[in-house]
Each structure stands twice: as structure tokens, then as C-alpha cells.
Coordinates of C-alpha atoms in Angstrom, one line a residue:
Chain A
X1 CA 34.1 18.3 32.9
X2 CA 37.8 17.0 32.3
X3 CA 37.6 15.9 36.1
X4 CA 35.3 12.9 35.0
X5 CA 36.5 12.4 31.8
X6 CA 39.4 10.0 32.0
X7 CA 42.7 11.2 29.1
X8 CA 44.3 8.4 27.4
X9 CA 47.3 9.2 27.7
X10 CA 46.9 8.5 31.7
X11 CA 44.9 5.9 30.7
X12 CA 47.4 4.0 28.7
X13 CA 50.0 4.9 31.0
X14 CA 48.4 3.7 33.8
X15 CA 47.7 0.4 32.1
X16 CA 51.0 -0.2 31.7
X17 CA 52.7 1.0 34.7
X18 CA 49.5 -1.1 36.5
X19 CA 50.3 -3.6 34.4
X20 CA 54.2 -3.9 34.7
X21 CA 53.4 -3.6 38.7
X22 CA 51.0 -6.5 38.6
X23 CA 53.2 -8.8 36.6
X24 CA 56.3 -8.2 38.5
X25 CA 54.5 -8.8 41.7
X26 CA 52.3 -11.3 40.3
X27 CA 55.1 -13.7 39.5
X28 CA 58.0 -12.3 42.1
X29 CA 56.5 -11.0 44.7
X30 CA 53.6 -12.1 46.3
X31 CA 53.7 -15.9 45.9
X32 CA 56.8 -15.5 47.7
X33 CA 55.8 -14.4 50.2
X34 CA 52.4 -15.7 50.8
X35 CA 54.1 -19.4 50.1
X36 CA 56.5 -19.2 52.4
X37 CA 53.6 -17.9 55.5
X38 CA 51.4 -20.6 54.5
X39 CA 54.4 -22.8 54.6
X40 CA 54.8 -21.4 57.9
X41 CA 51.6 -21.5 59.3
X42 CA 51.4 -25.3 57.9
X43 CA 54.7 -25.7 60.1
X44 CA 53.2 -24.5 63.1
X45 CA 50.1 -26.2 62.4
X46 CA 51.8 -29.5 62.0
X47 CA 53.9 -28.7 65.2
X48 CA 51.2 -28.1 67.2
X49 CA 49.7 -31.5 66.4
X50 CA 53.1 -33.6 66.3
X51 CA 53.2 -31.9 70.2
X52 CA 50.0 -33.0 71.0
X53 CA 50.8 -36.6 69.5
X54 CA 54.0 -36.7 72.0
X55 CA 52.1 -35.5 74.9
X56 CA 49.6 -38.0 74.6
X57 CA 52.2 -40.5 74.2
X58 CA 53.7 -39.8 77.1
X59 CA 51.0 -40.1 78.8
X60 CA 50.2 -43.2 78.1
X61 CA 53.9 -44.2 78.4
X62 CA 53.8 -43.0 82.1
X63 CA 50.6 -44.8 82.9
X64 CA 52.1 -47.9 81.1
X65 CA 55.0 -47.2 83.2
X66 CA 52.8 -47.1 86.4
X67 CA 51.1 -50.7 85.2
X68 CA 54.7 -52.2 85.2
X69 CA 56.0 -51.2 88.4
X70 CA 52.5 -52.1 90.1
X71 CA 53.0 -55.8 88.6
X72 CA 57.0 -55.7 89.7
X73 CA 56.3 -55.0 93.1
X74 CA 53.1 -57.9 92.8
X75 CA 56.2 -59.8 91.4
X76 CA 58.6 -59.3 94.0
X77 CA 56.1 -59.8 96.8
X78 CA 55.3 -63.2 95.3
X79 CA 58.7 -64.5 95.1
X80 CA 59.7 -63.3 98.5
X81 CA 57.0 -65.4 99.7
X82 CA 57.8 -67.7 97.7
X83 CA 61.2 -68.0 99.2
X84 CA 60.2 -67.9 102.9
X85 CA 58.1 -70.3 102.2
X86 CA 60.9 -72.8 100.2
X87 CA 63.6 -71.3 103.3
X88 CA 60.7 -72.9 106.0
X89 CA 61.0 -76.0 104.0
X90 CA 64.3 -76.6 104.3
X91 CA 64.5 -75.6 107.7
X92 CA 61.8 -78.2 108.7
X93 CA 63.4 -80.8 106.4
X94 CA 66.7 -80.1 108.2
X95 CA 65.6 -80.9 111.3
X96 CA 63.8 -83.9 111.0
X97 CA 66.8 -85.4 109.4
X98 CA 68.8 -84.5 112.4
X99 CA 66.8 -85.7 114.8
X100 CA 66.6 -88.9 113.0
X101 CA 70.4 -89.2 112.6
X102 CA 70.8 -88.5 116.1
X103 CA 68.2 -91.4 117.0
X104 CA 70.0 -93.6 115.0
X105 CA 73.3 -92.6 116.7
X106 CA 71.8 -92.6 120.1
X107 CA 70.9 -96.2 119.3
X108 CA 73.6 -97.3 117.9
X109 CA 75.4 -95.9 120.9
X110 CA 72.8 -97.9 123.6
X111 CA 73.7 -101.4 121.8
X112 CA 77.4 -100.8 121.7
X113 CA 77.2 -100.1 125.3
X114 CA 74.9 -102.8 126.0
X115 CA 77.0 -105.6 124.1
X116 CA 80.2 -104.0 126.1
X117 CA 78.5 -104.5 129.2
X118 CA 77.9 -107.8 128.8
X119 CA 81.1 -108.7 127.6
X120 CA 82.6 -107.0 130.8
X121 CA 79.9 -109.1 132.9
X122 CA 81.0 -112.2 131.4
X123 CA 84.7 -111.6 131.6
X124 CA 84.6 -110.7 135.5
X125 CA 82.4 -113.5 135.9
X126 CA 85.5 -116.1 134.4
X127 CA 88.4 -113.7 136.6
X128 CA 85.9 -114.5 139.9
X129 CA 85.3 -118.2 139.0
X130 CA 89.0 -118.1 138.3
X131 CA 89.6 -116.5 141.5
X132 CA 87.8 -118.4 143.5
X133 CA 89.1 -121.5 142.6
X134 CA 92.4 -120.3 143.5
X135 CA 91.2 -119.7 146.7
X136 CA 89.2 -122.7 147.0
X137 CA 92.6 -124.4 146.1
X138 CA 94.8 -122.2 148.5
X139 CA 92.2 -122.9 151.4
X140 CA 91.8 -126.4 150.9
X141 CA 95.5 -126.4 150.4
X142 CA 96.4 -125.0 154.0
X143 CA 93.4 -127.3 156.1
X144 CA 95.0 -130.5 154.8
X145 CA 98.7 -130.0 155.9
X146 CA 98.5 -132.9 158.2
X147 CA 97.7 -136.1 157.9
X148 CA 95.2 -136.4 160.4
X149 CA 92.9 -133.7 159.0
X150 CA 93.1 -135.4 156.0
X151 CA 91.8 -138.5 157.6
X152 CA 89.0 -136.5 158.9
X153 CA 87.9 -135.3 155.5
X154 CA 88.1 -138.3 153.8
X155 CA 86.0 -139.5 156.4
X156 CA 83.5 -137.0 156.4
X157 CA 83.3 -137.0 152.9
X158 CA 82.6 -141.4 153.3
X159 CA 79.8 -140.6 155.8
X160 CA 78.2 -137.9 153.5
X161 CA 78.6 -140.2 150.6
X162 CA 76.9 -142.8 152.4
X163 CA 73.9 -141.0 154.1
X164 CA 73.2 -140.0 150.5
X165 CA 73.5 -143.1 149.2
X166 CA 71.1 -144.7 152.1
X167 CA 68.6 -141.8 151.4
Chain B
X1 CA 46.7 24.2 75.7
X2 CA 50.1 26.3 76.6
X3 CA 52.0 23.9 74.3
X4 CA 49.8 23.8 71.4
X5 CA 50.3 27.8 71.3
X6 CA 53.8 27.0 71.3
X7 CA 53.8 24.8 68.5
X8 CA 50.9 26.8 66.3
X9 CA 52.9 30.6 67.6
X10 CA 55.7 30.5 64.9
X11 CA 53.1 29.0 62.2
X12 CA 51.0 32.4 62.9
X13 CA 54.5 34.7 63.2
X14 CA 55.4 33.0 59.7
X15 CA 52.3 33.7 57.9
X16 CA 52.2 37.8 59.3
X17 CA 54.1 38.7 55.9
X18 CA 51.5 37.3 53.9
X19 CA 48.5 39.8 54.1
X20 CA 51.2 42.8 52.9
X21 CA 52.0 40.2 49.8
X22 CA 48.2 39.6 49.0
X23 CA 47.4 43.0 48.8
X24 CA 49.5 43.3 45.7
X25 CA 47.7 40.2 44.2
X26 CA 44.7 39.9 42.5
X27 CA 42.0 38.2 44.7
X28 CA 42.3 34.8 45.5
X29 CA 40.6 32.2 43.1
X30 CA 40.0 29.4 45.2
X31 CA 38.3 27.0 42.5
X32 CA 41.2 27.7 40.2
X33 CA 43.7 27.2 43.5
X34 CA 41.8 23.6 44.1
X35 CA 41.4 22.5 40.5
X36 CA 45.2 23.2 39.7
X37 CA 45.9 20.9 42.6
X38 CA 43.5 17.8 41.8
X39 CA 43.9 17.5 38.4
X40 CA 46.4 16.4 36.2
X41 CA 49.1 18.7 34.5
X42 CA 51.8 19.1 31.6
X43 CA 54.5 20.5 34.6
X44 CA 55.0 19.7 38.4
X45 CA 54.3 22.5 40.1
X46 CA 56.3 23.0 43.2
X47 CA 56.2 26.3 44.3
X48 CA 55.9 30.2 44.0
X49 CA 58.7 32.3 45.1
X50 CA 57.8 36.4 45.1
X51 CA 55.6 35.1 41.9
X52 CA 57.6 33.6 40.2
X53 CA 56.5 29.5 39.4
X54 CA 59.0 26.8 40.2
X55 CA 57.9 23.8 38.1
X56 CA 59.3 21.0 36.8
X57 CA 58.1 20.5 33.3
X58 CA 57.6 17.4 31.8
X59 CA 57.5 15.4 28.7
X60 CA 54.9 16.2 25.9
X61 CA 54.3 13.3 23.9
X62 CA 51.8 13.9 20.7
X63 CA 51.0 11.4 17.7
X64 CA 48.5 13.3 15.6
X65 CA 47.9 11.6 11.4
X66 CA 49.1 15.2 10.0
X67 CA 52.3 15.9 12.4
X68 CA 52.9 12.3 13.6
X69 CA 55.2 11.8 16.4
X70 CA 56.4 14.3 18.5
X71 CA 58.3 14.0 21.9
X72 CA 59.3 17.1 23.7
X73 CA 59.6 19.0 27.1
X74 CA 56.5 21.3 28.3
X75 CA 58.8 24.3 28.8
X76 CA 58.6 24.9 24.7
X77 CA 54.9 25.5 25.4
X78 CA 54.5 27.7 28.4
X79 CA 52.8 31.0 27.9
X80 CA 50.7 30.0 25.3
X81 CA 53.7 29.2 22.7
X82 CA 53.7 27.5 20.0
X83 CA 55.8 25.0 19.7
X84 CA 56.0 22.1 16.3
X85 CA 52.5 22.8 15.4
X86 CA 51.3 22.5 18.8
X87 CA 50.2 24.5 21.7
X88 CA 48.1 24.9 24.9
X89 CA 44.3 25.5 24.1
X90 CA 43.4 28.5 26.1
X91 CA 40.4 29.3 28.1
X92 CA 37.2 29.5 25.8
X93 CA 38.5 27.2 23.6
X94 CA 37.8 23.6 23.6
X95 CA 40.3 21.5 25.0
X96 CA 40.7 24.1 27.5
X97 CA 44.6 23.2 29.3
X98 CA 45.3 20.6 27.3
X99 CA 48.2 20.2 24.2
X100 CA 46.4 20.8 20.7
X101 CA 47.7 20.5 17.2
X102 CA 47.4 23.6 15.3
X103 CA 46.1 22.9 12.1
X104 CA 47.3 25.1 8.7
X105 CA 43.5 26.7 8.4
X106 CA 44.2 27.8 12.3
X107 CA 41.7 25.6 13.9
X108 CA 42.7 23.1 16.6
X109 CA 42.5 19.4 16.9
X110 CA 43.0 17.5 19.5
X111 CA 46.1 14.8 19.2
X112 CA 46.5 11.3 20.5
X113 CA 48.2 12.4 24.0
X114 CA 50.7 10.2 25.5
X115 CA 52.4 13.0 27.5
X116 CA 53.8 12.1 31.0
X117 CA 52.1 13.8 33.3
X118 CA 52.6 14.8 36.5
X119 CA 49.9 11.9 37.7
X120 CA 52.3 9.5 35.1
X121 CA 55.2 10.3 37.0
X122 CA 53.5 10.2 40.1
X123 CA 52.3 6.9 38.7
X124 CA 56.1 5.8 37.9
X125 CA 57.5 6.5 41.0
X126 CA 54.8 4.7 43.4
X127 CA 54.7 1.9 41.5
X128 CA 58.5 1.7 41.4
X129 CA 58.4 2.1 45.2
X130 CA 56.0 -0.6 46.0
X131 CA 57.5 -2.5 43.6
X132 CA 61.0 -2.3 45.2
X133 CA 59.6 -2.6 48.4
X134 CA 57.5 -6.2 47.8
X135 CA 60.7 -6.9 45.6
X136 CA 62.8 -6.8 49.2
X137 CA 60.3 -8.5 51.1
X138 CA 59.8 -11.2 49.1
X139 CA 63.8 -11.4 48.9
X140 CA 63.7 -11.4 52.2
X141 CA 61.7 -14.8 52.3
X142 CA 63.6 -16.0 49.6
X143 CA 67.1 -15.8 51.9
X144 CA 65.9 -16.5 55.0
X145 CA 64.5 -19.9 56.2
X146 CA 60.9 -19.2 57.5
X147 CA 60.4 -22.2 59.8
X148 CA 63.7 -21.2 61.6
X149 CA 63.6 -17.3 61.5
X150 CA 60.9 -14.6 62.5
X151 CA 60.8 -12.1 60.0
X152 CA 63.1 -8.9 60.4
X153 CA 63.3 -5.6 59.4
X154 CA 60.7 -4.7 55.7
X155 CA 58.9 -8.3 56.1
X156 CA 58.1 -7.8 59.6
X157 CA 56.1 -4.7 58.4
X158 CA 54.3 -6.1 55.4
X159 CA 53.8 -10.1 56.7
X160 CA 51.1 -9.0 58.9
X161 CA 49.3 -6.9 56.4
X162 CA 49.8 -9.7 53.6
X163 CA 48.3 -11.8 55.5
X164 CA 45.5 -9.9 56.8
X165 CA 44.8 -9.1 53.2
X166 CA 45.4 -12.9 52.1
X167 CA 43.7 -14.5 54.9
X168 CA 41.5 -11.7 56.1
X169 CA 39.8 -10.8 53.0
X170 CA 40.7 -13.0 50.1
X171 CA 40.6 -16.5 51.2
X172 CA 37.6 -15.7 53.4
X173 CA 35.4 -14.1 50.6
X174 CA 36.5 -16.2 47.8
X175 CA 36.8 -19.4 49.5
X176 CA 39.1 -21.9 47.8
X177 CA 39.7 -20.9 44.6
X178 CA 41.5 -17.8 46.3
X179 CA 44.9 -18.7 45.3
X180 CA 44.6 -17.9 41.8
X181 CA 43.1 -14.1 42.7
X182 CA 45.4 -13.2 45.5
X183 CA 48.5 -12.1 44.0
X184 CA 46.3 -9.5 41.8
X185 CA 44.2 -8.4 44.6
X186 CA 47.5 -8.1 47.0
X187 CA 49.0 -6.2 44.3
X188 CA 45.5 -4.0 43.7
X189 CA 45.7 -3.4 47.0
X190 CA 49.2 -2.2 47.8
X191 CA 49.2 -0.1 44.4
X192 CA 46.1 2.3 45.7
X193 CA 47.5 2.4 49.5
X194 CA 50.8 3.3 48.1
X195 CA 49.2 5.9 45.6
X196 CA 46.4 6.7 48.1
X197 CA 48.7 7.4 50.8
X198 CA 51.5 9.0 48.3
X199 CA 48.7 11.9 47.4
X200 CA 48.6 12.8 50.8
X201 CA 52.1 13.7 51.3
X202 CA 52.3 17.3 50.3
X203 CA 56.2 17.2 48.6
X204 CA 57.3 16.2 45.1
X205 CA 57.4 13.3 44.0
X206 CA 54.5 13.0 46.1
X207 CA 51.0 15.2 46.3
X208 CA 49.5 14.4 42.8
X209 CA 46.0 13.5 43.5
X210 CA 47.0 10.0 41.2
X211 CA 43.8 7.8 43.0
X212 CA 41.2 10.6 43.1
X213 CA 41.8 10.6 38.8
X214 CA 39.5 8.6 37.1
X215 CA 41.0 7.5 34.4
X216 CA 43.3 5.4 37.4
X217 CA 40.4 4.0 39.0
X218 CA 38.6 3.4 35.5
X219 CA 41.7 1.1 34.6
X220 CA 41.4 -0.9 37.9
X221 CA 38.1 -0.8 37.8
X222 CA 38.7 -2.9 34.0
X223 CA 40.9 -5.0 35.8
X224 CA 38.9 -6.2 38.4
X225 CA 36.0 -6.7 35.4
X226 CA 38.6 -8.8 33.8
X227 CA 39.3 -10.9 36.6
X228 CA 35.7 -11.6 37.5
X229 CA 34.7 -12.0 33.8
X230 CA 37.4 -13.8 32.7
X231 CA 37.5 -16.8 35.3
X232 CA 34.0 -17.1 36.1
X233 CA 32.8 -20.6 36.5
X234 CA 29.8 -22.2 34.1
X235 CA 27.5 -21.3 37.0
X236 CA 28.1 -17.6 36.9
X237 CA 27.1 -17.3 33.5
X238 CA 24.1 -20.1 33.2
X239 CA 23.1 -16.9 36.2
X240 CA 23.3 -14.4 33.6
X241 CA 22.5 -15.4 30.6
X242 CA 19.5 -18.0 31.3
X243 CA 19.2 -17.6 34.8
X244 CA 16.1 -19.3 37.0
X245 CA 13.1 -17.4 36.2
X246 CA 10.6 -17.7 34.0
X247 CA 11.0 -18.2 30.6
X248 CA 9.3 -14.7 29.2
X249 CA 11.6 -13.2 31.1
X250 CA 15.0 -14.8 29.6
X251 CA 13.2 -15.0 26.2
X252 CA 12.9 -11.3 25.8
X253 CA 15.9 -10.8 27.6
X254 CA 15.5 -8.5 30.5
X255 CA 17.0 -10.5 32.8
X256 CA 20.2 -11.4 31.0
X257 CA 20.2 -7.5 30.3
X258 CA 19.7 -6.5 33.5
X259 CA 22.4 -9.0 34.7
X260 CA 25.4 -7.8 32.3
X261 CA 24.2 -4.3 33.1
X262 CA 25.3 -5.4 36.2
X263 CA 28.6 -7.0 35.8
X264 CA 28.9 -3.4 34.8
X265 CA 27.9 -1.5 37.3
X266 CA 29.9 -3.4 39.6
X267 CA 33.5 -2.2 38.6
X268 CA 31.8 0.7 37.7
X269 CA 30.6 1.4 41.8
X270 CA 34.4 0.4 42.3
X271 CA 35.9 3.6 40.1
X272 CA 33.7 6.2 41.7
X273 CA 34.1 5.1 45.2
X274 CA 37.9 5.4 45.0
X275 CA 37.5 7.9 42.7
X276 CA 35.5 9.7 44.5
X277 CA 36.5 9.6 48.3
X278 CA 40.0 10.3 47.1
X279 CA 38.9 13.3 45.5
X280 CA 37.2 14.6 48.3
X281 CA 39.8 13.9 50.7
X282 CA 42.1 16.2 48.7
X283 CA 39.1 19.0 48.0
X284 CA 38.3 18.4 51.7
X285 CA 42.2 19.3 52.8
X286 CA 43.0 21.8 50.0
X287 CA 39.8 23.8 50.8
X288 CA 40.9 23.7 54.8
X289 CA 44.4 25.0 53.4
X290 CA 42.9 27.7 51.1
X291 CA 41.2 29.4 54.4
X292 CA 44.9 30.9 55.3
X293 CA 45.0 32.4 51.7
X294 CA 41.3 33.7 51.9
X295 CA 41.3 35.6 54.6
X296 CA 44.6 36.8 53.9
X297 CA 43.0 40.4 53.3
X298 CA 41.1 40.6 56.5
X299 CA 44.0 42.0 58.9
X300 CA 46.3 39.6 60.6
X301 CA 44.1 39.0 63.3
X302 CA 41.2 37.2 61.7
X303 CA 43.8 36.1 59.0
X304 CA 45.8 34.8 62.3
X305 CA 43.3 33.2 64.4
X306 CA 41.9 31.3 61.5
X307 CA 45.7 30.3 60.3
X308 CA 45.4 28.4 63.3
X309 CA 42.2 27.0 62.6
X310 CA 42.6 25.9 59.4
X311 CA 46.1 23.8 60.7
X312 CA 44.4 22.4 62.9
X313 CA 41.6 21.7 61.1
X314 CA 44.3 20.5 58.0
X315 CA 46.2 18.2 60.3
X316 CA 42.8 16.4 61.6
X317 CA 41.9 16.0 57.6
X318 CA 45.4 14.9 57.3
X319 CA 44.8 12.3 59.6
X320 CA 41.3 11.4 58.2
X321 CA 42.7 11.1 55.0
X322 CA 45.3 8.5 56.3
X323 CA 42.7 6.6 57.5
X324 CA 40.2 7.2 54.5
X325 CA 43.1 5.6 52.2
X326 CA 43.4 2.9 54.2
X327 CA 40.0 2.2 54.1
X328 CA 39.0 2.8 50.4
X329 CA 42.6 0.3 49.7
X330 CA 40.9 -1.9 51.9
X331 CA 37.7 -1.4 50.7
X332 CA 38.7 -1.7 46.9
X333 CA 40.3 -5.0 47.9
X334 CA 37.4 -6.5 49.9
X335 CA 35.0 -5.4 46.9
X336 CA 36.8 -6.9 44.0
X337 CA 37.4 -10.2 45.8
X338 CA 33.7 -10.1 46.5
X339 CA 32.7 -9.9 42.8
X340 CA 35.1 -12.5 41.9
X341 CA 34.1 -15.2 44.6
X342 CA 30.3 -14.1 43.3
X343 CA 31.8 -15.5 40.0
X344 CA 33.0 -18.8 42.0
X345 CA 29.5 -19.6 43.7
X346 CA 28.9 -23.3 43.0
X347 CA 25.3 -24.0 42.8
X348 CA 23.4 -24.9 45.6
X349 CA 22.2 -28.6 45.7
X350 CA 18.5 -29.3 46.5

């Protein structure tokens, strides 16, 4: 019978002791600790999402990175066109303006020589006339050293002098 | 099988003596051998030696209106003495083992008993263990920086079962309310395992069947009432005192009485169940023990072979009952968090 009849004297002991055990762990113990794994498991929680957060992130920082380099390289292949293109220019340019200057200097060059020419022509035109006349003068000289050959020219010279006069 | 005869050969050489001592005895009175072992007593009883008791005895405290208060130690009162108007009340009387005032016309009455039993010390000493032991742990949490350090050395041991209790069991059955309940039903549940598991070891200041008393399991039992009574939510009571049926059945209230009755039973299933299983397990193991001393007069060869039966047999209980307090701690826990998120249910909309 005393097996299922509780004493109180276990039962008031056990109420305290139960009690004492309850309060101490109540307000010391178990808060503690189960604070401190939820504050945990919030952690790794929070973690796990912050990682997930970079990863996307990343992601989209590499395929951003991709877009760049793809419109870079676009870049670059514009301006290097762009540059043969300008560098063909010039090059063109260039050589139309030489070939003009050196027409104009070839022409330039033909008139010089032609006005030299002619200036040589005329001057060994004036030296021959020149010439000539000394001759003339040096020939005529010697075929009238005597008086009778100059008879005979001025007589030749009357006769000619009259037959052009008579026709 | 060679090694287990190894192990169990010097158990059997150790108990030979034994049948030449029973002889001398009177027989063997295995309901008195059980019943001094389950219930509760004035003295810790450690061991016989060539007949003679080794006990510890303990403090006898008695308020009676005649004698008022007395406080003193159990040895004044073995064998029947009388000691400041009090003694033991032998077999045939009422009160049978327990302290009683003797009154001037000779007749007995029964005091207001405070003693500290063995289950009270039993009681002290588990509760001061777990209480040291949480005490550390939760130190442990308090020193150490949990987002940077795994736990070490006593909270790596109890973290996982704090939170399979917290997160397993509380916050699942009570939903989210749980925060307020856990810290009693952690503690509900680490005082039983402690005590449960405590009754199974066989040496002082362990062994005293503490659980598997009722009066123990009555007062958690009324604690667990108290936490489900005391916090329930307008819902929980519109349920049992005018719950949705039809009104002849409210207005002569059966249903509200049928309800409280059980608010009642429900703490009430929770004390015999511990009760009950724990008592067992130590009938269960005692009885398995008590076949050594039983067939102690049958010749050493039955009284042998059965030795070794009954150790085996006592170690599997042993086990079982590791398990079985465990289970009932567990059990106890799930239970009680039960009743209370019952008390929590919000009603459902339609």
C-alpha cells in the first residue's frame, strides 16, 4: 500500500529540491545555453545566405566582366581600322602632293631651260653675225690690195647697179 | 563463448561460499528482499557483512502539535527503540516502518514527517549533480565565443542533447510559444534522466529507486499541471468550460466535467508511466538478482549455473533499463510539451 501512497515528507522535499533545480536552471542554465545555439545556428544561417549572396555576385561580376572585354576587343578592332584607314589617307594624300610638286618642278625646270636655250641661240646668232662680218671685212680686205681690182669692183658693182636700174 | 566463461568463471568461484552461509540463514524472503530495495527508508543500507548491517542512518525530522519539533539521527531508533516519544511502528501496526509519535495513553499517531530519506538524499545529490553539471555548461557558453569556437569538453556532451530536446521535441510540439516552456521541460527532463539513470547504478549515493516513487513523479506530474494550466491561452479554456457542442450538454455540465477530469488525468497518466516503468525496471532487475540468493540452497551446481544466468540475464536488464530511462525522460518530456502546446492551439479559422 505505502508503494502508491506518496509521504510528504518526500513530497515536500521533492518540491523543493525540484524546485531549487528548476529555478537555478531556469534562470542560469538553460537560456544560456540554448541562446547562445540559437545565436549560433542564426550565425550559420545568416552565413550560409551572406555566401550565397557573394557567389551570386560573383557571378554576375564575371559575366559583367566577360560583357566588357567582348566590347574592348569590339573597341580595339574599331580603332585599329579606324587607323589603317586614317594611315591610307595620308599615304594617298602624300603622294598626290608629290607628284604635283614634282610637276610643278619639272615645269618650272622645262621653261628655265627653254628661255636658256633661246638666250644661247640668240647670243651665237650675234658672235656668228659678228664673225662673219669680220671675215666679210678680212676677205674683202685682202681682194682689194691693188688698185686694179678695185677698179674692177667698182666697175662691176656700176654695171649691176645699172642693169637693175634698167630692169 | 570461451571468453564469456572466462569473464562469468570467477563470478561463479566467488559466489561457491554462499550456499554454506545460507544454510545458517533463515529462508530467503524475496518480497521483503525487493520491497527493502524499492522503497524509501529512514537509513541507507549498504551492505551486510557476516550479518551484520552496514547503513548509513539518516536524519529523522518530526513536527507533531503534542511534541513539536524534533530533529535527530535514525540510529536513536533502530531495533524498535524509543527515542523522544517516538519510534518505529512495527509490523501489525499501522504505520507499519514508518516514525510514530508515542502518545502518553500508548497509542500511536502518526507525525508530520519531514525526515531525509534515503530517496531525499538521493534526491540532493542528483539534483546537485545536474545542477553543477548544466551550471558548467552553460559557463562554458558564457566564456567562450560561440560563433568562433566549437564546443569542448562538458558542452560537447550536452549541446547535442539540448538541442534535440529544444529543437526535437519542444519547439516542434509546441510551436512558437516554445521559448517560454523550454527551460522547464529541459530541466524536467535532465532531472528524471539524471535520477532515472542514478537508480540504476547499484553504489551509494546512487541505487535509490528516487523515479519509480510516486510521490516524485506526483510532484512533476503537478508541475507539468501547473505549466499547462497556468499559461493556457483563452482558447483552451472557452474548450473546456463552454466548448462547441450543444448547449444541453454545457448546460448540465458534462462536458466541462469531463474536460477538467481530463486536464487531470493527463498529469495524472504522466506519474504512473514514470512511476511505473521505473518501478518495474528495478523489480524487473532486483528479481533477476534475487535468483543467485534463491537457489542458494539447491547445491552449487544449480545455484552455479543459474548465477550465471541471472548475470547475464541482470546485465541485459541493466542495459534495458539504460535504455527504458532514456525513454521514459524522453517520454515525460515529449508528453508534457504535448499538453502544454494542446493549451497553445489557436483556433482554427473557417
Amino acid at each position: 500500500m505505502s508503494l502508491i501512497t506518496p509521504s510528504f515528507g518526500l513530497l515536500f522535499w521533492m518540491v523543493l529540491i525540484f524546485g531549487t533545480v528548476f529555478f537555478l536552471l531556469a534562470k542560469f542554465g538553460f537560456p544560456v545555453i540554448t541562446k547562445s545555439v540559437e545565436k549560433r545556428s542564426n550565425h550559420i544561417e545568416e552565413s550560409l545566405r551572406k555566401a550565397e549572396e557573394a557567389q551570386k555576385k560573383l557571378e554576375s561580376l564575371s559575366q559583367e566582366q566577360a560583357a566588357m572585354i567582348e566590347q574592348t576587343r569590339l573597341e580595339q578592332g574599331r580603332i585599329l581600322k579606324e587607323a589603317a584607314e586614317a594611315r591610307d589617307k595620308i599615304v594617298a594624300q602624300a603622294k598626290v602632293q608629290a607628284q604635283e610638286e614634282a610637276d610643278k618642278i619639272l615645269e618650272h625646270a622645262r621653261i628655265e631651260i627653254a628661255a636658256e636655250r633661246e638666250s644661247a641661240v640668240r647670243e651665237i646668232r650675234s658672235q656668228v653675225a659678228q664673225i662673219s662680218v669680220e671675215v666679210a671685212e678680212k676677205i674683202v680686205r685682202k681682194s682689194l690690195e691693188t688698185p686694179a681690182e678695185q677698179a674692177a669692183l667698182i666697175d662691176r658693182m656700176v654695171d649691176e647697179a645699172s642693169q637693175a636700174r634698167k630692169s | 563463448m570461451k571468453k564469456l566463461l572466462l569473464i562469468f568463471l570467477p563470478v561463479l568461484l566467488m559466489l561457491l561460499p554462499l550456499p554454506a552461509r545460507a544454510e545458517e540463514e533463515a529462508a530467503f524472503d524475496m518480497q521483503k528482499y525487493i520491497f527493502a530495495h524499492i522503497q524509501d527508508s529512514y537509513e541507507w543500507h549498504i551492505t551486510d557483512i557476516k550479518g551484520k548491517t552496514i547503513a548509513i542512518p539518516l536524519p529523522v525530522i518530526v513536527w507533531s502539535k503534542t511534541a513539536g519539533f524534533h530533529c535527530f539521527s535514525f540510529h536513536h531508533l533502530e531495533e524498535g527503540e524509543c527515542y523522544e516519544g517516538f519510534r518505529i511502528a512495527q509490523e501489525g501496526e499501522s504505520y507499519e516502518g514508518k516514525v510514530v509519535e508515542v502518545m502518553p495513553d500508548g497509542s500511536i499517531s502518526r507525525p508530520v514527517d519531514i525526515s531525509i530519506t534515503k530517496n531525499v538524499v538521493g534526491l540532493m545529490f542528483d539534483a546537485a549533480l545536474l545542477v553543477l553539471l548544466i551550471l558548467l555548461c552553460a559557463r562554458w557558453y558564457r566564456k567562450h565565443d560561440v560563433l568562433k569556437e566549437k564546443p569542448t569538453g562538458i558542452a560537447a556532451f550536452f549541446e547535442p542533447v539540448i538541442v534535440m530536446i529544444n529543437d526535437g521535441v519542444i519547439k516542434d510540439v509546441i510551436g512558437p510559444e516554445y521559448k517560454k516552456f523550454s527551460p522547464y521541460l529541459l530541466t524536467a527532463f535532465f532531472f528524471i534522466l539524471i535520477n532515472n539513470l542514478m537508480g540504476i547504478v547499484p553504489i551509494i549515493p546512487g541505487g535509490a529507486n528516487i523515479t519509480g516513487n510516486i510521490a516524485v513523479t506526483a510532484v512533476l506530474a503537478i508541475f507539468t499541471f501547473l505549466m499547462v494550466n497556468l499559461f493556457g491561452n483563452k482558447h483552451y479554456y472557452k474548450e473546456i468550460f463552454w466548448p462547441d457542442v450543444p448547449v444541453f450538454l454545457k448546460a448540465f455540465p458534462l462536458m466541462p466535467a469531463i474536460e477538467i477530469l481530463g486536464t487531470l488525468t493527463k498529469p495524472f497518466s504522466l506519474m504512473i508511466r514514470l512511476f511505473a516503468n521505473m518501478l518495474a525496471g528495478h523489480i524487473m532487475l532486483l528479481s533477476a538478482i534475487a535468483v543467485i540468493f534463491l537457489t542458494a540452497k539447491m547445491g552449487p551446481v544449480i545455484n552455479g549455473s543459474l548465477t550465471l544466468v541471472s548475470v547475464a540475464f541482470g546485465i541485459f536488464l541493466d542495459v534495458l533499463e539504460v535504455l527504458v530511462a532514456c525513454i521514459q525522460a524522453y517520454v515525460f518530456t515529449m508528453l508534457s510539451a504535448v499538453f502544454i502546446g494542446l493549451a497553445h492551439q489557436h483556433p482554427e479559422h473557417e
